[in-house]
Amino acid sequence: MIQTEVLLNMPDDMHLHLRDGNILNGVVGYSARNFGRAIIMPNLVPPISTSDAALDYRRRILNALDHKSTFQPLMTLYLTESTTSHEIEKAAASPFIKAVKLYPAGATTNSESGVRNIKKSYHLFRKMAELDLPLLVHGEVTDPDIDIFDREEVFIDRILEPLRREIPDLRIVMEHVTTKNGVDYVKNSKKNLFATLTTHHLMLNRNAMLVGGLRPHYYCLPILKREKHRAALRSAATSGDPRFFLGTDSAPHLTHTKESACGCAGVFSAVNSMGCLATVFEEENALSKLNKFTAENGANFYGLKVNKNKIRLIRKSKVAIFPDTISIGNETITVFDPGIPIYWHIDYMINE
Ligand code: NCD
Ligand code: ZN
């Protein structure tokens, strides 16, 4: 008997890019419809590197929401080489700021203000461990001599392992883990190491981006990897292991900036992530673990109650229709194409 219905606590998206201005206004509703809360990435220009800036940004997000929405943006601070201990204390004291994000300088979109020499931030990491403010890492080295497909593995050896040995009490999330090496490293750790997984890395390997023509809408960072890595990610996500949880990494860019000679990295998956994830979990015979991955594990990590509201996913014989693009003024943002039909439809917000 195939299962055709799943009732979930309202999911949380523990890694989300909402941008600002017109793009924020255009995209936020899709996340608010599918998720109760989201950890909001701070890589704006200029970066959200102070608590005051994070609280202002939070206000702009709330203002962009439909007035009936109960969606809660959970804010993060962008770590720079000028971040002070005082800022860390302020962030830890705020109920609205949940973590600090480490971008190695040059690793991804708007990471130029990020950290070049990690050792210079160790005193801040000690303070964060003391205050139990988690560190979220974009886990890729940026050394030009390291192949782009190896950057996560090398980050673990050169940056993460020494940091964890030095400050074992710091709680760390490897954001958007994309390799078997990353999954195994989390699984083998004794404590304080967690990982988010994206929708698109669970659905696609690098062939989807590179075979039969170059697909810029599948270009993201960390870049899609080979099939054995995708298999490891799927097994981690569907295992129920409390250390793995959803962070879609939905990262909207205007279509023309991706369809370009030097295209931007990022996949906009906020529109259809939940239907895609139900498909992945169904394929892995693990629908009973979907609630852990999307609603329980992440909430537990951040010390939050699991959302009381529910959503119902229903598998129908007709394909769920998603827009190919959404409009932002005269421009568009291209929606994630999972490449396979999605039969899971979502009944939003069943209030209890
Ligand atoms: C993200 C973005 O566009 O902000 N891009 C991406 O490919 N994931 C940045 C990031 O999370 O690396
Ligand atoms: Zn991201």
XYZ file of C-alpha atoms and ligand atoms in Angstrom:
365
model
C 0.000 0.000 0.000
C 1.482 3.313 -0.904
C 1.177 6.069 1.637
C -0.757 9.014 0.263
C -0.931 11.349 3.228
C 1.563 12.764 5.727
C 0.737 15.122 8.566
C 3.689 17.240 9.651
C 4.314 19.886 12.238
C 4.827 23.138 10.358
C 8.401 22.782 9.055
C 11.265 25.191 9.756
C 13.834 26.212 7.140
C 17.111 26.490 9.002
C 19.071 28.174 6.158
C 17.319 30.739 3.997
C 18.282 33.756 1.892
C 15.520 36.364 1.651
C 17.566 39.332 0.316
C 16.086 42.809 0.754
C 13.855 45.402 -0.973
C 11.851 44.206 -3.995
C 13.270 40.697 -3.948
C 12.448 40.262 -0.250
C 8.906 41.465 -0.939
C 8.571 39.050 -3.842
C 9.957 35.902 -2.212
C 9.110 35.990 1.493
C 5.509 34.805 1.043
C 6.658 31.468 -0.405
C 8.706 30.694 2.698
C 5.970 31.957 5.001
C 3.431 29.641 3.391
C 5.589 26.530 3.749
C 7.543 27.171 6.939
C 6.856 28.333 10.470
C 10.285 29.834 11.040
C 13.540 30.270 9.173
C 17.143 31.018 9.988
C 17.851 34.067 7.840
C 21.256 34.377 6.207
C 23.045 37.699 6.715
C 24.935 37.975 3.388
C 23.410 41.239 2.221
C 25.477 44.120 0.869
C 26.626 45.498 3.249
C 26.496 42.394 5.460
C 24.298 42.138 8.546
C 27.231 42.237 10.941
C 25.734 43.928 14.018
C 22.759 43.131 16.225
C 21.230 46.509 15.396
C 21.417 45.735 11.671
C 19.944 42.258 12.287
C 17.019 43.693 14.232
C 16.366 46.309 11.510
C 16.491 43.583 8.874
C 14.088 41.457 10.933
C 11.666 44.384 11.000
C 11.885 44.750 7.188
C 11.130 41.038 6.797
C 8.114 41.274 9.127
C 6.884 44.329 7.207
C 7.144 42.410 3.922
C 4.856 39.647 5.222
C 1.131 39.407 4.832
C -0.336 40.853 8.047
C -1.951 37.509 8.926
C 1.305 35.585 8.643
C 2.834 34.034 11.766
C 6.177 33.306 10.055
C 9.116 34.065 12.341
C 12.476 35.143 10.933
C 15.326 33.986 13.188
C 18.296 36.224 12.633
C 22.027 35.597 12.266
C 25.105 37.797 12.454
C 27.715 37.857 9.674
C 31.155 37.337 11.174
C 33.795 39.757 9.884
C 37.375 40.303 10.978
C 36.178 43.429 12.818
C 33.410 41.737 14.829
C 33.880 42.525 18.533
C 33.196 40.508 21.700
C 30.698 43.170 22.625
C 28.692 42.418 19.442
C 28.747 38.710 20.278
C 27.405 39.476 23.762
C 24.673 41.675 22.323
C 23.681 38.993 19.838
C 23.604 36.269 22.493
C 21.390 38.465 24.671
C 18.833 39.067 21.910
C 15.879 36.648 21.712
C 15.757 37.287 17.948
C 19.363 36.421 17.060
C 20.114 32.717 17.014
C 23.596 32.241 15.564
C 26.706 33.696 13.963
C 27.595 32.808 10.360
C 31.153 32.232 9.189
C 31.809 32.865 5.507
C 35.395 32.255 4.442
C 36.158 35.386 2.375
C 35.425 34.710 -1.291
C 33.645 31.370 -0.735
C 30.254 32.382 -2.097
C 27.753 35.170 -2.916
C 28.557 38.352 -0.937
C 31.268 36.745 1.174
C 33.927 39.396 0.509
C 33.563 40.797 4.044
C 34.092 37.329 5.505
C 36.983 35.863 7.437
C 40.448 35.433 5.919
C 42.362 34.175 8.934
C 40.168 32.014 11.150
C 42.575 32.166 14.090
C 41.750 35.854 14.488
C 38.192 34.864 15.397
C 39.051 32.220 18.010
C 38.528 34.603 20.922
C 34.995 35.250 19.604
C 34.330 31.520 19.243
C 35.376 31.038 22.903
C 32.914 33.727 23.914
C 30.186 32.123 21.779
C 30.842 28.735 23.405
C 30.560 30.373 26.819
C 27.253 32.038 25.862
C 26.029 29.015 23.878
C 25.597 31.025 20.681
C 26.047 28.550 17.795
C 28.429 29.024 14.855
C 27.079 28.261 11.379
C 29.838 27.586 8.880
C 29.987 27.820 5.121
C 32.372 24.873 5.065
C 34.539 25.459 2.026
C 38.131 26.627 1.747
C 38.822 29.263 -0.863
C 42.470 28.540 -1.682
C 42.744 28.845 -5.455
C 44.841 25.678 -5.639
C 42.053 23.535 -4.162
C 39.678 22.037 -6.709
C 36.126 23.325 -6.266
C 34.807 19.770 -5.783
C 37.245 19.177 -2.879
C 36.693 22.386 -0.961
C 34.396 20.920 1.687
C 36.668 17.984 2.447
C 39.708 20.249 2.777
C 37.767 22.686 4.981
C 37.071 19.856 7.426
C 40.773 18.952 7.679
C 42.299 22.399 7.704
C 39.725 24.583 9.449
C 36.971 22.675 11.199
C 38.889 19.899 12.924
C 41.500 22.253 14.481
C 38.721 24.639 15.563
C 36.707 21.862 17.208
C 39.760 20.526 19.011
C 40.589 23.981 20.339
C 37.016 24.938 21.352
C 35.072 21.690 21.837
C 32.185 23.380 23.648
C 31.200 25.513 20.656
C 28.084 24.182 18.926
C 28.689 24.195 15.172
C 26.433 23.601 12.174
C 28.029 22.677 8.866
C 25.595 24.502 6.624
C 24.490 22.828 3.378
C 26.756 19.827 3.730
C 27.264 18.319 0.262
C 29.688 15.406 0.553
C 29.916 11.945 2.078
C 33.029 13.249 3.843
C 30.920 15.917 5.545
C 28.169 13.478 6.503
C 30.683 10.976 7.900
C 32.513 13.697 9.790
C 29.271 14.746 11.513
C 28.267 11.145 12.212
C 31.637 10.326 13.743
C 31.744 13.393 15.962
C 31.076 12.878 19.649
C 29.288 16.137 20.334
C 28.384 19.661 19.248
C 28.469 19.090 15.493
C 25.366 19.275 13.310
C 24.551 19.794 9.625
C 21.849 21.249 7.439
C 21.005 19.686 4.086
C 19.424 21.440 1.114
C 16.523 20.279 -1.031
C 18.475 20.473 -4.280
C 21.522 18.543 -3.053
C 19.167 15.722 -2.011
C 17.577 15.666 -5.473
C 20.402 16.271 -7.925
C 23.983 15.336 -8.613
C 26.424 17.270 -10.779
C 25.326 15.524 -13.975
C 22.057 17.457 -13.747
C 24.059 20.676 -14.053
C 26.630 19.602 -16.642
C 25.327 16.857 -18.966
C 23.516 17.730 -22.195
C 24.114 21.457 -21.774
C 25.051 23.761 -18.948
C 22.160 24.488 -16.551
C 22.900 27.724 -14.727
C 19.853 27.356 -12.487
C 21.480 24.312 -10.885
C 24.699 26.232 -10.174
C 25.010 26.811 -6.455
C 27.671 26.788 -3.781
C 28.765 24.431 -2.491
C 28.532 23.035 -6.020
C 26.536 19.852 -6.774
C 28.692 16.759 -6.293
C 28.821 13.241 -7.743
C 26.155 10.603 -7.083
C 27.889 8.818 -4.199
C 27.751 12.065 -2.228
C 24.079 12.631 -2.974
C 23.372 9.086 -1.781
C 25.159 9.809 1.523
C 23.159 13.021 1.989
C 19.881 11.207 1.351
C 20.738 8.512 3.819
C 21.649 11.121 6.483
C 18.479 13.170 5.914
C 16.176 10.163 6.054
C 17.928 8.459 8.999
C 16.154 10.450 11.707
C 19.582 11.224 13.243
C 18.928 14.420 15.278
C 22.152 16.005 13.995
C 20.786 16.461 10.449
C 18.046 18.938 9.586
C 16.609 20.958 6.724
C 18.117 24.220 5.531
C 16.831 24.733 1.990
C 19.488 27.336 1.106
C 16.830 28.849 -1.124
C 18.890 31.674 -2.652
C 17.019 33.848 -5.159
C 18.890 35.673 -7.922
C 17.290 37.496 -10.853
C 17.102 35.122 -13.822
C 19.370 37.207 -16.063
C 22.138 37.233 -13.433
C 22.212 33.428 -13.502
C 21.827 33.078 -17.276
C 25.028 34.982 -17.851
C 28.644 34.531 -18.925
C 29.520 34.643 -15.218
C 26.389 33.458 -13.473
C 25.498 33.838 -9.801
C 25.374 30.843 -7.470
C 22.072 29.960 -5.841
C 18.910 27.905 -6.317
C 15.497 29.372 -5.495
C 13.605 26.465 -3.941
C 11.319 28.133 -1.387
C 8.308 27.628 -3.677
C 8.419 23.832 -3.960
C 10.844 22.469 -1.363
C 8.261 20.630 0.724
C 6.783 18.710 -2.226
C 10.309 17.849 -3.385
C 11.310 16.616 0.064
C 8.210 14.437 0.380
C 9.221 12.889 -2.954
C 12.780 12.206 -1.728
C 11.551 10.683 1.539
C 8.982 8.572 -0.302
C 11.663 7.283 -2.687
C 13.772 6.343 0.334
C 10.808 4.682 2.112
C 11.261 7.124 4.946
C 8.150 9.307 5.043
C 7.922 8.563 8.772
C 11.219 10.481 9.228
C 10.174 13.610 7.327
C 8.869 15.336 10.455
C 12.176 14.846 12.253
C 14.124 16.311 9.351
C 11.860 19.271 8.642
C 10.283 20.110 12.000
C 11.885 18.458 15.029
C 15.674 18.205 14.732
C 16.263 21.830 13.792
C 13.891 23.166 16.435
C 15.629 21.051 19.066
C 19.031 22.317 17.987
C 17.929 25.942 18.390
C 16.150 25.233 21.690
C 12.740 26.015 20.188
C 9.438 24.243 20.644
C 8.310 22.252 17.615
C 5.638 24.265 15.747
C 2.104 23.426 16.849
C 0.500 24.222 13.494
C 0.367 21.376 11.033
C 0.582 20.941 7.289
C -0.785 17.970 5.423
C 1.016 16.549 2.397
C -1.203 14.623 0.020
C 0.028 12.397 -2.793
C -2.325 12.809 -5.741
C -2.345 11.190 -9.154
C -2.005 14.588 -10.785
C 1.260 16.446 -10.802
C 1.638 19.457 -8.499
C 2.032 22.566 -10.645
C 4.614 25.192 -9.692
C 5.386 28.387 -11.559
C 8.567 28.307 -13.688
C 9.356 31.825 -12.574
C 8.060 34.467 -10.200
C 7.960 38.167 -11.090
C 9.929 40.899 -9.401
C 8.794 44.103 -11.154
C 9.846 43.642 -14.792
C 12.303 40.913 -13.877
C 11.898 37.267 -12.916
C 13.427 34.747 -10.547
C 13.538 31.179 -11.836
C 12.023 28.548 -9.563
C 13.898 25.310 -8.781
C 13.101 22.609 -11.350
C 13.447 19.244 -9.579
C 13.622 17.502 -12.968
C 10.971 14.915 -12.038
C 7.213 15.229 -11.559
C 6.154 16.026 -7.991
C 2.906 14.367 -6.947
C 2.872 15.675 -3.376
C 0.488 18.573 -2.811
C 0.401 20.656 0.337
C -2.564 21.572 2.482
C -1.305 24.611 4.290
C -1.708 25.462 7.937
C -4.123 23.264 9.745
C -4.498 25.113 13.017
C -5.031 22.984 16.075
C 24.013 31.680 -1.655
C 23.549 33.086 -2.038
O 23.237 33.292 -3.217
O 23.464 33.948 -1.172
N 24.328 30.952 -2.844
C 24.375 29.606 -2.964
O 24.734 29.117 -4.051
N 24.059 28.811 -1.982
C 25.157 31.779 -0.708
C 25.504 30.506 0.001
O 24.753 30.016 0.856
O 26.568 29.946 -0.279
Zn 23.134 29.820 1.749
